[in-house]
Amino acid sequence: MLKKNLEKYADLAVKIGANVKKDQTVVINAAVTTYDLTRIIAKKCYEAGAKEVVVRYRDEEIQHQLLLHSPTEVLEHIPEWLINSILDYVKEGAAIINVASEDPGLLADVDPERFKLHNLALRKSSKEYMEYIMKGITCWTVVTYPNEAWAKKVFPDLSVDEAIEKLWDNIFSATRTSEENPIEAWNNHMGNLERRIDFLNEKAFDKLIYKAPGTDLEVKLPEGHLWIGGGQKSEDGHQFLPNIPTEEVFTTPHKYGVNGTLRSTMPLSYNGNLIEGFSFTFKDGKVVDFHAEKGYDVLKDMINTDEGASYLGEVALVPHDSPISNTGLIFYNTLYDENASCHFAVGSAYLLSVKGGPDMSEEEKDTNGINHSLTHVDFMVGSPDLDIIGITTSGEEVQIFKDGNWAF
Amino acid sequence: MLKKNLEKYADLAVKIGANVKKDQTVVINAAVTTYDLTRIIAKKCYEAGAKEVVVRYRDEEIQHQLLLHSPTEVLEHIPEWLINSILDYVKEGAAIINVASEDPGLLADVDPERFKLHNLALRKSSKEYMEYIMKGITCWTVVTYPNEAWAKKVFPDLSVDEAIEKLWDNIFSATRTSEENPIEAWNNHMGNLERRIDFLNEKAFDKLIYKAPGTDLEVKLPEGHLWIGGGQKSEDGHQFLPNIPTEEVFTTPHKYGVNGTLRSTMPLSYNGNLIEGFSFTFKDGKVVDFHAEKGYDVLKDMINTDEGASYLGEVALVPHDSPISNTGLIFYNTLYDENASCHFAVGSAYLLSVKGGPDMSEEEKDTNGINHSLTHVDFMVGSPDLDIIGITTSGEEVQIFKDGNWAF
């Protein structure tokens, strides 16, 4: 049963996710523990006509040891070969499949200063690669794979084996893998998302008003913003699905047009650290105050990564009544939790979420209110109490969300 | 129990094998399936004072798919980043730990021509790296890890789990890991090997005569040859142990001084292909005729890799009564099988096995009868019937091996 579902899950990653083309190179970035699934994905890439599948295994436990023990000059230095091991391929048109398996608490014993140093070096070194992602040149996707620590975090009362099995079950439901024809199910779902997107883009709202307990926020949307979600199209018109699963439609807020307060509704697992019960206060887009019941210092480092990290770069709408949300689980994993809940991100905007975004200079981005940063971190704000009203440039008010769900 | 033995095994790799120095970088080349052991080894490297541990995971199943499906231009191209991912580190003095886990039959369905093409490209691309190994500049070691296919090959009648457990048991015995103090046991064993080596070097034999069923061979040894084995010393005098386990003492034969016939006594697993029941006939060093009951074409490709691949580059002495041999097993793995048996290798000589070897030009090597090749493949010739006589330059005859064991 697991084997059959792994085959179907791999199919989704290759055919719906990266949508691998004939004669394309595919780079799979895979957690080392996922090699059984990764091998199936590679096989299906070749079946889809890939000319080469390059697998870059990474081991977060090895990374953990580096963060604990290596001197700072090692943490600050990202070797050229490592940068080229992905950049050389995307430059030549490769697709990327990420097979992620994160232990949400692994880095809890790492000195935040050392983490920050290394993380900043990594982000700087992947700047050129991230442009291929953010500009929609590269087709890419991410799927997720359970591990012991993660499964026990989600199901603390089960045995390890039961917890992993139950997490797989929920992953297969949430990703529609357990449906008889997952590819058809995804095509239907993407059609539904497209209809929401068309409505929002037609209205071209000037601003959104968020109201919920602890949240009273006005979010200006920049001129030319585009709601996107579900499937995306690459620069050359090739359809792909960046996130499996995905339930969100999203755009970019105006970098300097966010005012008020915003309370998170779910814990945030940030690079192996948990941040809980946190809130932000914005003035003219910038975070001017923030609180956290747990992980305050990690949150502080996160929004101080660079100038853009203390401004928003994404606003995303997800009904509270969604397949993932309906599992009733907190997954302690952004890919799942963000698709169970309306959310924002601090940091870089997706350049495809504004007209002409991929061709804007740094200066044009700033003038148009498009945030730019080395980081991009989602955090959740959805709840059954969330109302969102859209206001058009002509002053028309449209209820977008009512009690946490789509109102239209 | 397994966990405790893994810790001791990892200790051997770090303290006796690579003998990691303070502030050294360590590169671990690890099969993806070995991540539990690899993580322990990495941890012990940091405990030994390593400044950085870089793990390069490789997946032979992904390699297998590449060999089956990728076009030849992909097989012929080894990317620059992959070469630099090891070369950059050895240039700066890194130690290398290899954690190998080979499926001895995995590549049986690969077209030998395609394999040869890719293998040649890999060997060419690692030429500079191999010089650091062959010249003894880099401290390195290799340990082995079971896998399902390998365990079932060694123990075809056991269940998978039992076969893996039994293979671990034999690995732990053969590597002295199961002894109470493995590090002390290795220090003693290396001392014993050293005494054999001193005797052989003192005699400085002109030639060796091999006699066994199907074997009647004269092997000239070059002037200045050095018997080595067990621990080695790097260029800068640091002790390391390249192979865990190791029972052999070895030197280089004279490239142009081998004459007669030589019959293998064990199957050879060559890059995932099995060659069985094979023999060579040499004239002035070169293989002028060869036979194989199984894998003839693979053997042919092997000795045709380049010019040096049809000449010998290593002569190694191992008593038939050795811990590995005494397991009575065929391991289908060169590291084990070569240490259960006297053997030779076709291809490149270890430059440390001749005085001044590391500093010789290509021309000097050839004049001195030191073989040079992109390849180096061991094959077994030991048996209870093997006799070896050494003849000194003054004509003194010394019985070195009698009935497969040391005669002195």
Coordinates of C-alpha atoms in Angstrom, one line a residue, chain A:
Chain A
M1 CA 0.0 0.0 0.0
L2 CA 2.8 2.4 1.0
K3 CA 4.7 1.4 -2.1
K4 CA 1.7 2.0 -4.4
N5 CA 1.1 5.4 -2.8
L6 CA 4.8 6.3 -3.2
E7 CA 4.6 5.6 -6.9
K8 CA 1.5 7.8 -7.2
Y9 CA 3.1 10.5 -5.1
A10 CA 6.2 10.4 -7.3
D11 CA 4.0 10.6 -10.3
L12 CA 2.5 13.9 -9.0
A13 CA 6.0 15.3 -8.3
V14 CA 7.2 14.5 -11.9
K15 CA 4.0 15.1 -14.0
I16 CA 2.1 17.8 -12.1
G17 CA 4.9 19.3 -9.9
A18 CA 8.0 19.9 -12.1
N19 CA 6.1 18.7 -15.2
V20 CA 9.3 17.3 -16.6
K21 CA 9.9 17.9 -20.3
K22 CA 11.6 15.5 -22.8
D23 CA 15.4 15.9 -22.9
Q24 CA 15.4 18.1 -19.8
T25 CA 17.8 17.7 -16.9
V26 CA 16.2 17.3 -13.5
V27 CA 17.9 18.1 -10.3
I28 CA 16.4 16.4 -7.2
N29 CA 17.4 18.1 -3.9
A30 CA 16.6 15.3 -1.4
A31 CA 16.9 14.7 2.3
V32 CA 19.2 11.7 2.7
T33 CA 16.5 9.7 4.5
T34 CA 14.2 9.9 1.5
Y35 CA 16.2 7.8 -0.9
D36 CA 13.5 5.2 -1.5
L37 CA 11.0 7.8 -2.8
T38 CA 13.8 9.8 -4.5
R39 CA 14.8 6.7 -6.5
I40 CA 11.2 6.3 -7.7
I41 CA 11.0 10.0 -8.6
A42 CA 14.2 9.7 -10.6
K43 CA 12.9 6.6 -12.4
K44 CA 9.8 8.5 -13.3
C45 CA 11.8 11.5 -14.6
Y46 CA 13.6 9.2 -17.0
E47 CA 10.2 7.7 -18.0
A48 CA 9.0 11.2 -18.7
G49 CA 12.0 11.7 -21.1
A50 CA 14.6 13.4 -18.8
K51 CA 18.1 13.2 -20.2
E52 CA 19.8 13.3 -16.8
V53 CA 18.7 13.1 -13.2
V54 CA 21.1 14.7 -10.8
V55 CA 20.4 13.9 -7.1
R56 CA 21.9 16.2 -4.5
Y57 CA 21.4 14.5 -1.1
R58 CA 21.7 16.6 1.9
D59 CA 21.7 15.5 5.6
E60 CA 20.3 17.9 8.1
E61 CA 22.0 16.0 10.9
I62 CA 25.4 16.7 9.3
Q63 CA 24.4 20.3 8.9
H64 CA 23.4 20.3 12.6
Q65 CA 26.8 19.0 13.6
L66 CA 28.5 21.7 11.4
L67 CA 26.4 24.4 13.2
L68 CA 27.4 23.0 16.6
H69 CA 31.1 22.5 16.0
S70 CA 32.7 24.3 13.1
P71 CA 34.5 27.5 13.5
T72 CA 32.7 30.7 12.2
E73 CA 35.0 31.0 9.1
V74 CA 33.6 27.6 8.0
L75 CA 30.0 28.7 8.7
E76 CA 30.6 31.9 6.6
H77 CA 32.1 30.2 3.7
I78 CA 29.9 28.5 1.1
P79 CA 32.1 26.7 -1.4
E80 CA 31.9 27.5 -5.1
W81 CA 31.3 23.9 -6.1
L82 CA 28.2 23.7 -3.9
I83 CA 26.7 26.8 -5.5
N84 CA 27.5 25.5 -9.0
S85 CA 26.1 22.1 -8.3
I86 CA 22.6 23.7 -8.7
L87 CA 23.2 27.0 -10.6
D88 CA 25.0 25.3 -13.6
Y89 CA 21.9 23.2 -14.1
V90 CA 19.1 25.9 -13.8
K91 CA 21.1 28.1 -16.2
E92 CA 20.7 25.3 -18.8
G93 CA 17.0 24.9 -18.2
A94 CA 16.9 22.1 -15.6
A95 CA 13.7 21.4 -13.5
I96 CA 14.0 21.1 -9.8
I97 CA 12.3 18.6 -7.5
N98 CA 12.7 19.1 -3.8
V99 CA 12.1 16.1 -1.5
A100 CA 12.0 17.6 1.9
S101 CA 12.0 15.9 5.3
E102 CA 12.6 18.4 8.2
D103 CA 12.9 17.6 11.9
P104 CA 11.1 20.7 13.3
G105 CA 13.1 20.9 16.5
L106 CA 16.6 19.7 15.3
L107 CA 18.4 23.0 15.6
A108 CA 17.0 24.0 19.0
D109 CA 20.5 23.5 20.6
V110 CA 22.3 25.7 18.0
D111 CA 23.5 29.2 19.0
P112 CA 21.2 31.5 17.1
E113 CA 24.1 33.8 16.2
R114 CA 26.0 31.0 14.5
F115 CA 22.8 29.8 12.7
K116 CA 22.2 33.4 11.5
L117 CA 25.8 33.7 10.2
H118 CA 25.6 30.4 8.2
N119 CA 22.0 31.0 7.0
L120 CA 23.0 34.5 5.7
A121 CA 26.0 33.0 3.9
L122 CA 23.8 30.3 2.3
R123 CA 21.2 32.9 1.2
K124 CA 23.8 35.2 -0.3
S125 CA 25.4 32.2 -2.1
S126 CA 22.0 31.1 -3.6
K127 CA 21.0 34.6 -4.7
E128 CA 21.5 33.9 -8.4
Y129 CA 19.7 30.5 -8.1
M130 CA 16.8 32.1 -6.3
E131 CA 16.3 34.6 -9.1
Y132 CA 15.6 31.7 -11.5
I133 CA 13.0 30.5 -9.0
M134 CA 11.5 33.9 -8.2
K135 CA 11.4 35.0 -11.9
G136 CA 9.6 31.8 -12.9
I137 CA 12.3 30.8 -15.3
T138 CA 12.8 27.4 -13.6
C139 CA 10.1 24.9 -13.2
W140 CA 10.2 23.5 -9.6
T141 CA 8.2 21.7 -7.0
V142 CA 8.5 20.4 -3.5
V143 CA 7.1 17.3 -1.9
T144 CA 7.5 16.2 1.7
Y145 CA 8.6 12.9 3.4
P146 CA 8.0 12.0 7.1
N147 CA 10.7 11.3 9.6
E148 CA 10.7 10.0 13.1
A149 CA 11.1 13.4 14.9
W150 CA 8.5 15.1 12.8
A151 CA 6.0 12.3 13.1
K152 CA 6.4 12.2 16.8
K153 CA 5.9 16.0 17.0
V154 CA 2.6 15.7 15.1
F155 CA 1.5 12.6 17.0
P156 CA 3.2 12.6 20.3
D157 CA 1.0 9.8 21.8
L158 CA 1.7 7.2 19.1
S159 CA 4.6 4.9 18.8
V160 CA 7.3 5.9 16.2
D161 CA 6.1 3.4 13.6
E162 CA 2.4 4.3 14.1
A163 CA 3.2 8.0 14.0
I164 CA 5.1 7.7 10.7
E165 CA 2.3 5.6 9.2
K166 CA -0.3 8.1 10.3
L167 CA 1.7 11.0 9.0
W168 CA 2.0 9.3 5.6
D169 CA -1.8 8.7 5.6
N170 CA -2.4 12.4 6.2
I171 CA 0.2 13.4 3.6
F172 CA -1.4 11.1 1.0
S173 CA -4.9 12.6 1.8
A174 CA -3.7 16.2 1.9
T175 CA -1.9 15.8 -1.4
R176 CA -4.8 13.9 -3.0
T177 CA -2.4 11.0 -3.6
S178 CA -4.9 8.6 -2.1
E179 CA -7.6 9.5 -4.6
E180 CA -8.0 7.0 -7.4
N181 CA -6.6 9.4 -10.1
P182 CA -4.5 12.0 -8.3
I183 CA -3.5 13.7 -11.5
E184 CA -7.1 14.3 -12.6
A185 CA -7.9 15.4 -9.0
W186 CA -5.1 18.0 -9.2
N187 CA -6.2 19.2 -12.6
N188 CA -9.7 19.8 -11.2
H189 CA -8.4 21.5 -8.1
M190 CA -6.2 23.8 -10.1
G191 CA -9.2 24.8 -12.2
N192 CA -11.1 25.8 -9.1
L193 CA -8.2 27.9 -7.9
E194 CA -8.0 29.5 -11.3
R195 CA -11.6 30.7 -11.0
R196 CA -10.9 32.4 -7.6
I197 CA -7.8 34.0 -9.1
D198 CA -9.7 35.4 -12.1
F199 CA -12.3 37.0 -9.8
L200 CA -9.7 38.7 -7.6
N201 CA -7.6 39.9 -10.6
E202 CA -10.7 41.3 -12.2
K203 CA -11.5 43.3 -9.1
A204 CA -7.9 44.6 -8.8
F205 CA -8.4 45.6 -5.1
D206 CA -6.6 48.7 -3.8
K207 CA -6.5 47.3 -0.3
L208 CA -7.6 44.4 2.0
I209 CA -8.8 44.9 5.5
Y210 CA -8.1 41.9 7.9
K211 CA -10.1 41.6 11.2
A212 CA -9.7 38.8 13.7
P213 CA -8.9 38.6 17.5
G214 CA -5.6 40.4 17.9
T215 CA -5.6 41.4 14.2
D216 CA -6.6 44.7 12.7
L217 CA -4.6 45.3 9.6
E218 CA -4.8 47.3 6.3
V219 CA -2.9 45.8 3.4
K220 CA -2.4 48.0 0.3
L221 CA -1.9 46.0 -2.9
P222 CA 0.5 47.5 -5.4
E223 CA -0.7 48.6 -8.9
G224 CA -0.4 45.8 -11.3
H225 CA -0.4 43.1 -8.6
L226 CA -1.4 39.7 -9.9
W227 CA -3.2 37.0 -7.8
I228 CA -1.6 33.6 -8.6
G229 CA -1.6 30.1 -7.1
G230 CA -2.1 26.5 -7.9
G231 CA -0.2 25.9 -11.1
Q232 CA 2.2 28.5 -12.4
K233 CA 3.5 29.1 -15.9
S234 CA 7.2 29.5 -16.4
E235 CA 8.7 32.3 -18.5
D236 CA 8.4 30.1 -21.6
G237 CA 4.8 29.1 -20.9
H238 CA 5.4 25.7 -19.4
Q239 CA 2.9 24.8 -16.6
F240 CA 4.2 23.6 -13.2
L241 CA 3.1 23.3 -9.6
P242 CA 5.6 24.6 -7.1
N243 CA 4.0 23.2 -4.0
I244 CA 2.4 19.8 -3.4
P245 CA 0.0 20.3 -1.7
T246 CA -1.2 23.8 -2.3
E247 CA -4.6 25.4 -1.5
E248 CA -3.6 29.1 -1.6
V249 CA -4.0 32.0 -3.9
F250 CA -1.6 34.8 -3.3
T251 CA -0.1 38.1 -4.4
T252 CA 2.3 40.6 -3.2
P253 CA 1.3 43.4 -0.8
H254 CA 2.6 46.9 -1.2
K255 CA 5.9 47.0 0.7
Y256 CA 5.2 50.4 2.2
G257 CA 1.4 50.1 2.5
V258 CA 0.9 47.7 5.5
N259 CA -0.4 49.3 8.7
G260 CA -1.9 47.8 12.0
T261 CA -1.4 44.6 14.0
L262 CA -1.4 41.0 13.0
R263 CA -1.4 38.0 15.3
S264 CA -0.2 34.6 14.1
T265 CA -2.5 31.7 14.6
M266 CA -0.1 28.8 14.3
P267 CA 3.5 28.0 15.5
L268 CA 6.2 28.7 12.9
S269 CA 9.0 26.1 12.3
Y270 CA 11.9 28.3 11.2
N271 CA 15.0 26.4 10.1
G272 CA 14.6 23.9 12.9
N273 CA 13.4 26.3 15.6
L274 CA 9.8 26.8 16.8
I275 CA 8.4 30.3 17.2
E276 CA 5.0 30.4 18.9
G277 CA 2.2 32.9 19.8
F278 CA 3.8 35.8 18.0
S279 CA 2.4 39.1 16.6
F280 CA 3.7 42.0 14.5
T281 CA 2.8 45.7 14.4
F282 CA 3.4 47.4 11.1
K283 CA 3.8 51.1 10.2
D284 CA 4.1 52.0 6.5
G285 CA 5.0 48.4 5.8
K286 CA 7.8 48.0 8.4
V287 CA 7.6 45.8 11.5
V288 CA 8.0 48.4 14.2
D289 CA 7.1 46.1 17.1
F290 CA 6.8 42.3 17.7
H291 CA 6.1 39.8 20.4
A292 CA 6.5 36.0 20.8
E293 CA 5.6 33.7 23.6
K294 CA 8.4 31.4 22.5
G295 CA 11.3 31.8 20.2
Y296 CA 11.5 35.6 20.4
D297 CA 15.2 35.8 19.6
V298 CA 14.8 33.5 16.6
L299 CA 12.0 35.7 15.4
K300 CA 14.1 38.8 15.9
D301 CA 17.0 37.3 13.9
M302 CA 14.5 36.3 11.2
I303 CA 13.2 39.8 10.6
N304 CA 16.6 41.2 10.9
T305 CA 18.1 39.0 8.2
D306 CA 18.2 42.1 6.0
E307 CA 16.2 45.3 5.4
G308 CA 13.5 43.5 3.4
A309 CA 13.0 40.8 6.0
S310 CA 11.0 43.3 8.2
Y311 CA 8.5 44.0 5.4
L312 CA 5.9 41.7 3.9
G313 CA 6.4 40.0 0.5
E314 CA 3.3 37.8 0.2
V315 CA -0.4 37.8 1.1
A316 CA -2.1 34.5 0.7
L317 CA -5.7 33.4 1.0
V318 CA -6.7 29.8 2.1
P319 CA -10.2 28.8 3.3
H320 CA -10.3 27.5 6.8
D321 CA -12.4 24.7 5.3
S322 CA -9.6 23.1 3.2
P323 CA -8.5 19.4 3.0
I324 CA -5.4 20.1 5.0
S325 CA -7.2 22.2 7.6
N326 CA -9.8 19.5 7.9
T327 CA -7.2 17.0 9.1
G328 CA -7.3 19.1 12.3
L329 CA -3.6 18.7 12.6
I330 CA -0.8 21.1 13.1
F331 CA 1.9 19.7 10.9
Y332 CA 4.8 21.9 12.2
N333 CA 5.7 22.2 8.6
T334 CA 5.2 25.3 6.5
L335 CA 4.2 23.6 3.3
Y336 CA 1.2 22.0 5.1
D337 CA 0.4 24.6 7.7
E338 CA 0.5 27.5 5.2
N339 CA -2.0 25.6 3.0
A340 CA -4.3 25.2 6.0
S341 CA -4.5 28.8 6.7
C342 CA -4.5 32.4 5.3
H343 CA -0.9 33.6 5.7
F344 CA 1.6 36.3 5.0
A345 CA 5.4 36.1 4.4
V346 CA 8.1 38.5 5.4
G347 CA 10.8 38.9 2.8
S348 CA 11.0 38.7 -0.9
A349 CA 8.0 38.9 -3.1
Y350 CA 7.4 36.5 -5.9
L351 CA 8.2 38.6 -9.0
L352 CA 5.5 36.8 -10.9
S353 CA 2.9 38.3 -8.6
V354 CA 3.2 41.7 -10.2
K355 CA 2.9 42.7 -13.9
G356 CA 6.4 43.1 -15.4
G357 CA 8.0 42.0 -12.1
P358 CA 10.6 39.7 -13.5
D359 CA 12.0 42.6 -15.6
M360 CA 12.0 45.3 -12.9
S361 CA 15.3 46.8 -11.7
E362 CA 15.9 47.0 -7.9
E363 CA 14.9 50.6 -8.1
E364 CA 11.7 50.0 -10.0
K365 CA 10.8 47.2 -7.5
D366 CA 11.1 49.7 -4.6
T367 CA 9.2 52.4 -6.4
N368 CA 6.4 50.0 -7.1
G369 CA 6.3 48.6 -3.5
I370 CA 7.7 45.2 -4.4
N371 CA 9.7 43.8 -1.5
H372 CA 13.1 42.4 -2.0
S373 CA 15.1 40.3 0.5
L374 CA 17.4 37.3 0.9
T375 CA 14.7 35.6 2.8
H376 CA 11.1 34.6 2.4
V377 CA 9.3 33.1 5.5
D378 CA 5.6 32.3 5.6
F379 CA 3.5 32.6 8.8
M380 CA -0.1 31.8 9.5
V381 CA -2.9 34.1 10.4
G382 CA -6.1 32.2 9.3
S383 CA -8.8 31.1 11.8
P384 CA -12.5 30.6 11.9
D385 CA -12.8 34.2 13.1
L386 CA -11.0 35.9 10.2
D387 CA -12.9 38.4 8.0
I388 CA -11.3 40.0 5.0
I389 CA -12.8 42.9 3.1
G390 CA -11.5 44.1 -0.3
I391 CA -11.8 47.8 -1.3
T392 CA -11.4 48.7 -4.9
T393 CA -9.9 51.9 -6.2
S394 CA -13.4 53.2 -6.8
G395 CA -14.3 52.5 -3.1
E396 CA -16.4 49.4 -3.7
E397 CA -16.3 47.0 -0.6
V398 CA -16.4 43.3 -1.3
Q399 CA -16.4 40.7 1.4
I400 CA -13.7 38.2 0.5
F401 CA -13.5 36.0 3.6
K402 CA -16.2 35.5 6.2
D403 CA -15.6 33.5 9.3
G404 CA -12.4 32.1 7.8
N405 CA -13.8 30.9 4.5
W406 CA -14.3 32.3 1.0
A407 CA -17.3 34.7 1.0
F408 CA -17.9 34.7 -2.7

